[in-house]
Structure formats: C-alpha cells, structure tokens
Coordinates of C-alpha atoms in Angstrom, one line a residue:
M43 CA 50.2 73.5 90.0
A44 CA 48.5 76.3 92.0
Q45 CA 51.3 76.3 94.5
N46 CA 53.8 76.6 91.7
R47 CA 52.0 79.7 90.3
Q48 CA 51.8 81.2 93.8
A49 CA 55.6 80.7 94.2
I50 CA 56.2 82.4 90.9
Q51 CA 54.0 85.3 91.8
A52 CA 55.9 85.7 95.1
R53 CA 59.2 85.8 93.2
I54 CA 57.8 88.3 90.7
R55 CA 56.8 90.6 93.7
S56 CA 60.3 90.2 95.2
V57 CA 62.0 91.0 91.9
D58 CA 59.8 94.1 91.5
S59 CA 60.9 95.3 94.9
T60 CA 64.5 94.7 94.1
K61 CA 64.2 96.5 90.8
K62 CA 62.7 99.6 92.5
I63 CA 65.7 99.7 94.9
T64 CA 68.3 99.3 92.2
K65 CA 66.6 101.9 90.0
A66 CA 66.5 104.4 92.8
M67 CA 70.2 103.8 93.6
Q68 CA 71.0 104.2 89.9
L69 CA 69.4 107.6 89.8
V70 CA 71.1 108.7 93.0
A71 CA 74.5 107.5 91.7
S72 CA 73.9 109.4 88.4
S73 CA 73.2 112.6 90.4
K74 CA 76.3 112.2 92.5
L75 CA 78.4 111.3 89.5
N76 CA 77.4 114.6 87.7
R77 CA 78.3 116.6 90.8
Q78 CA 81.6 114.7 91.5
K79 CA 82.6 115.0 87.9
Q80 CA 82.2 118.8 88.0
L81 CA 84.4 119.0 91.1
M82 CA 87.0 116.9 89.5
E83 CA 87.1 119.0 86.3
D84 CA 87.2 122.2 88.2
N85 CA 90.2 120.9 90.2
R86 CA 92.0 119.9 87.0
V87 CA 92.4 123.5 86.0
Y88 CA 94.3 124.3 89.2
A89 CA 96.3 121.1 89.2
S90 CA 97.3 121.7 85.6
A91 CA 98.6 125.2 86.4
L92 CA 100.6 123.9 89.4
Q93 CA 102.1 121.1 87.2
E94 CA 103.1 123.7 84.6
L95 CA 104.8 125.7 87.3
L96 CA 106.7 122.6 88.5
T97 CA 107.9 121.9 85.0
L98 CA 109.3 125.4 84.6
V99 CA 111.1 125.2 88.0
L100 CA 112.6 121.7 87.4
Q101 CA 114.0 122.9 84.1
S102 CA 116.0 125.5 85.9
I103 CA 117.6 123.4 88.7
G104 CA 120.2 120.7 88.6
D105 CA 119.8 117.0 89.1
N106 CA 121.1 117.0 92.7
S107 CA 118.0 118.3 94.3
V108 CA 116.7 116.2 97.2
Y109 CA 113.2 116.1 95.5
L110 CA 114.6 114.4 92.4
N111 CA 116.4 111.4 93.9
E112 CA 115.0 108.3 95.6
N113 CA 116.2 107.3 99.1
E114 CA 117.3 103.8 98.1
G115 CA 117.0 100.9 100.5
K116 CA 113.9 102.4 102.3
P117 CA 110.2 101.4 102.1
A118 CA 107.8 103.5 100.1
C119 CA 104.8 105.4 101.4
V120 CA 101.7 104.4 99.5
F121 CA 98.4 106.3 99.7
V122 CA 95.6 103.8 98.7
I123 CA 92.1 105.2 97.9
T124 CA 89.1 103.0 98.1
S125 CA 85.4 103.6 98.8
D126 CA 83.4 103.8 102.0
M127 CA 80.4 102.0 100.6
G128 CA 79.9 98.9 98.5
L129 CA 77.6 98.1 95.5
C130 CA 80.1 99.7 93.1
G131 CA 81.0 96.7 90.9
G132 CA 84.7 95.9 90.7
Y133 CA 85.9 99.3 91.8
N134 CA 87.4 98.2 95.1
A135 CA 88.4 94.7 93.9
N136 CA 90.6 96.1 91.2
V137 CA 92.4 98.4 93.6
L138 CA 92.9 95.7 96.2
K139 CA 94.2 93.3 93.5
M140 CA 96.9 95.9 92.6
I141 CA 97.9 96.2 96.2
Q142 CA 98.8 92.5 96.2
Q143 CA 100.7 92.8 92.9
E144 CA 102.5 96.1 93.3
V145 CA 102.8 97.1 97.0
K146 CA 105.6 95.4 99.0
P147 CA 104.9 94.1 102.5
E148 CA 107.3 96.5 104.1
D149 CA 105.8 99.6 102.5
H150 CA 103.9 102.1 104.6
I151 CA 100.2 102.0 103.6
I152 CA 97.9 104.9 104.2
M153 CA 94.4 103.6 103.6
I154 CA 91.6 106.0 102.6
G155 CA 88.1 104.3 102.6
S156 CA 86.5 101.8 104.9
R157 CA 86.3 99.0 102.3
G158 CA 90.1 99.0 101.9
A159 CA 90.6 99.2 105.7
A160 CA 88.3 96.2 106.2
W161 CA 90.2 94.2 103.6
A162 CA 93.6 95.1 105.0
K163 CA 92.4 94.0 108.4
S164 CA 91.2 90.6 107.0
Q165 CA 94.7 90.3 105.3
K166 CA 96.4 91.2 108.5
L167 CA 98.2 94.1 106.8
L168 CA 99.8 96.8 109.0
L169 CA 98.4 100.2 108.1
E170 CA 100.3 103.3 109.1
E171 CA 97.1 105.5 108.9
C172 CA 93.5 104.8 108.1
F173 CA 90.8 107.4 107.2
V174 CA 87.1 106.6 106.6
D175 CA 84.0 108.6 105.8
L176 CA 85.8 111.8 104.9
N177 CA 83.4 114.6 104.1
E178 CA 83.8 117.5 101.7
D179 CA 84.5 120.0 104.5
E180 CA 87.5 118.2 105.8
D181 CA 88.9 116.0 103.1
Y182 CA 91.5 118.4 101.7
L183 CA 92.7 119.3 105.2
V184 CA 93.1 115.7 106.2
L185 CA 94.8 114.7 103.0
S186 CA 97.2 117.7 102.9
T187 CA 98.2 117.1 106.6
Q188 CA 98.9 113.5 105.9
M189 CA 100.9 114.4 102.7
Q190 CA 103.0 116.8 104.7
K191 CA 103.8 114.0 107.2
A192 CA 104.9 111.8 104.3
L193 CA 107.0 114.6 102.8
N194 CA 108.8 115.1 106.2
Q195 CA 109.5 111.4 106.3
F196 CA 111.0 111.6 102.8
L197 CA 113.2 114.5 103.7
N198 CA 114.4 112.7 106.8
K199 CA 115.2 109.7 104.5
E200 CA 112.8 107.4 106.4
I201 CA 111.0 106.4 103.1
S202 CA 112.2 106.0 99.6
S203 CA 109.3 107.5 97.7
I204 CA 105.6 108.6 97.9
K205 CA 103.1 106.8 95.7
I206 CA 99.3 107.0 95.2
L207 CA 97.2 104.1 94.2
Y208 CA 93.9 105.4 92.8
T209 CA 91.4 104.8 90.1
Y210 CA 91.8 106.9 87.0
Y211 CA 88.6 108.2 85.5
K212 CA 88.7 107.7 81.7
N213 CA 85.0 108.0 81.0
T214 CA 81.7 106.9 82.4
L215 CA 82.4 103.3 81.4
S216 CA 86.1 102.9 82.0
F217 CA 88.0 103.3 85.2
I218 CA 91.6 102.2 85.5
P219 CA 93.5 101.4 88.8
T220 CA 96.7 103.3 88.7
L221 CA 99.9 103.4 90.9
E222 CA 101.6 106.8 90.4
T223 CA 104.9 107.8 92.0
I224 CA 104.8 111.5 92.8
L225 CA 108.0 111.8 94.8
P226 CA 110.8 111.8 93.8
V227 CA 109.7 114.2 91.1
S228 CA 110.6 113.2 87.6
K229 CA 111.8 115.8 85.2
R230 CA 109.4 116.0 82.2
E231 CA 110.8 115.8 78.7
E232 CA 107.9 117.5 76.9
K233 CA 108.5 120.9 75.3
V234 CA 107.0 124.0 76.8
E235 CA 106.2 127.3 75.1
A236 CA 109.1 129.4 73.8
K237 CA 108.6 132.1 76.3
S238 CA 109.3 129.7 79.1
H239 CA 112.9 129.2 77.9
A240 CA 113.8 132.7 78.9
Q241 CA 116.2 132.9 81.8
M242 CA 114.3 132.7 85.1
I243 CA 115.2 134.8 88.1
F244 CA 114.2 133.2 91.4
E245 CA 113.2 135.4 94.3
P246 CA 113.6 133.8 96.8
S247 CA 116.3 131.3 96.0
K248 CA 115.7 128.1 93.9
E249 CA 116.0 125.9 97.0
E250 CA 113.4 128.0 98.9
M251 CA 111.2 128.1 95.9
M252 CA 111.3 124.3 95.7
A253 CA 110.7 123.9 99.4
N254 CA 107.4 125.8 98.9
V255 CA 106.3 124.6 95.5
I256 CA 106.8 120.9 96.0
P257 CA 104.6 120.5 99.1
M258 CA 101.9 122.6 97.5
I259 CA 101.9 120.4 94.3
L260 CA 102.1 117.1 96.2
K261 CA 99.0 118.1 98.3
S262 CA 97.2 119.2 95.2
T263 CA 98.1 116.0 93.4
L264 CA 96.8 113.8 96.2
Y265 CA 93.5 115.7 96.4
S266 CA 93.2 115.6 92.6
R267 CA 93.6 111.8 92.6
Y268 CA 91.1 111.5 95.5
L269 CA 88.5 113.4 93.4
E270 CA 89.3 111.1 90.4
S271 CA 88.7 108.0 92.5
K272 CA 85.5 109.4 93.9
T273 CA 84.2 110.1 90.4
S274 CA 85.2 106.6 89.3
E275 CA 83.4 105.2 92.3
Q276 CA 80.1 106.9 91.5
A277 CA 80.4 106.0 87.8
S278 CA 81.1 102.3 88.7
R279 CA 78.2 102.3 91.1
R280 CA 75.8 103.8 88.5
M281 CA 76.9 101.2 86.0
A282 CA 76.5 98.4 88.5
M283 CA 73.0 99.5 89.5
E284 CA 72.0 100.0 85.8
N285 CA 73.1 96.4 85.1
A286 CA 71.3 95.1 88.2
T287 CA 68.1 96.9 87.1
D288 CA 68.4 95.4 83.6
N289 CA 69.0 91.9 85.1
A290 CA 65.9 92.4 87.4
Q291 CA 63.8 93.3 84.4
Q292 CA 65.0 90.2 82.4
L293 CA 64.4 88.0 85.4
R294 CA 60.9 89.4 85.7
D295 CA 60.2 88.7 82.1
D296 CA 61.4 85.1 82.5
L297 CA 59.2 84.7 85.6
E298 CA 56.1 86.1 83.8
F299 CA 56.7 83.7 80.9
A300 CA 57.0 80.8 83.4
F301 CA 53.8 82.0 85.2
N302 CA 51.9 82.2 81.9
Q303 CA 53.0 78.7 81.0
A304 CA 51.9 77.4 84.4
R305 CA 48.5 79.1 84.1
Q306 CA 48.0 77.8 80.5
A307 CA 48.9 74.4 81.6
A308 CA 46.4 74.6 84.5
I309 CA 43.6 75.8 82.1
T310 CA 44.4 73.0 79.6
Q311 CA 44.3 70.5 82.5
E312 CA 40.9 71.8 83.6
I313 CA 39.5 71.6 80.1
T314 CA 40.8 68.1 79.8
E315 CA 39.2 67.0 83.0
I316 CA 35.8 68.6 82.0
V317 CA 35.9 66.9 78.6
G318 CA 36.9 63.6 80.3
G319 CA 34.1 63.9 82.8
S320 CA 31.6 64.7 80.1
D321 CA 32.7 61.6 78.1
A322 CA 32.3 59.4 81.1
V323 CA 28.7 60.6 81.8
S324 CA 27.7 60.1 78.2

C-alpha cells in the first residue's frame, strides 16, 4: 500500500512538471499569436489594394491574355506551407492530408517548413524546392524569388498553373487547409464602384501593365498566405497547449483522488489492526 502511494506521488510530481511546461508554451504561443496576427492584418490592407487594382485591369483586357489561360497538359506548381516545429495539434496533419487528396504525383511541389519536408521524404515524394526555418528578415525575399521562378516556368509553358496550399485563418479556434489557384488569374464577377467603370487609359500599354502588375500581386499573395499559415500555426499551438494543460490538471485531480483513497485505506487498515490486536490481548 505504501509503495502504491509513493508511485502515485511520483506520478503527481511528473504531471506537475508537464503542466508547467505546457502552461509556459501556451503563454509563449499566445504572445506569438498576437504578434503574428497583427502582421497578417497589416498585410491584408496592402494585399486588398493590389487585388482591387488587378480587378480593374482585368476588366479592361480581353480573354486572350497569357495570364488568363491554363497551359493544358502540363503539371502544376504547388507551394505547400507547413510548420518548422511540432506541438501544434492537427495543423500539419490536415495540410499533408490535402496533399494526398488534391496534389498529383507529377506536380512540382515547393515545400515550406521542415515538418512538410520530413513527411515528403518519408513518402519518397520529389520536391522541386524546400525551405526551412525562414526568418522575418528574409522570408519575403525568398518567397518572392521562388514565385518569380514559378512565373517564368508558366510563361515558358513548363507548368499549367500555380497553386498555394496553406491554412486559412478564420478565427482563434478555426483554421482551414485551403488549396488556391493564383495563376491563371480568374476574372472576378463582383461589381466595383461606379467610378471604376470609366474608360481606363493605360500608360504604358496594357501588356506591359500586366507584365508588371501580375508578378507583384502573385508575390504579395504568396506572402499573404504564408502569414495566414503562420498565424494559424500559432493559434493551433496555443489551443493544443491549452488542452494539454487542462488535461494535465484533470489527470492531477484524478491522481490526488486516488492518493487520498489509498491513504484512507491505509489508515483504515491500521485502525483495524490496532482494534484487532486490542481484542486479542483482552
């Protein structure tokens, strides 16, 4: 009985240590989430303005632009965004599951994140490029350079389209893996303000305008989706650590109850032995 109580006490100490770690990681993830969310929201203003510009330009050009038509019969180029660290719930698993469902074996995969790279290696997938541990000082430069390479491949008719597989941040509790096709560009059907229907004069030409606007918007879109994924990662990690902390507390409560039961049983047994001994003497 004493050994049982000692084992329970040891488990309680172990759970307490685990709880301290998960609580600390929860606080760190919460801090990073607030910062990452602010970066994402600031970027949305710029991305939204570029998207509005693209809408206006597309309304003024014909349907024969090279940027509006898919190169049929060619593989797609897919940017896949995963995390560099674990302990973030089902964040990576949902993205990797969508790869198996939506991405074709012949598609060119550009993997961002060490977790996705490790999984691709275990699945013996052929990655065209792989980037891990990107920091804030170089992430936009790396992503924009890689997007320019993919755009050149599209213009040379080496790939059919450019897609991004990322995790859409809906709120702090909901993150949705999403596969988005960003090239060829689709003409939007939504209405714009009346002033935008005025005749547009292009200087330089429409073709030169598109040649400058499209790459700028594609790079901005990839970076924007990267920030969305990073925000979703931190939110998922915060939620996972919060659940782990709650589970540790519940386990500790159960162990304390079991310890009190064992201690009460030991006391009852000692009293029974004392009373039994007293009866034997008398």
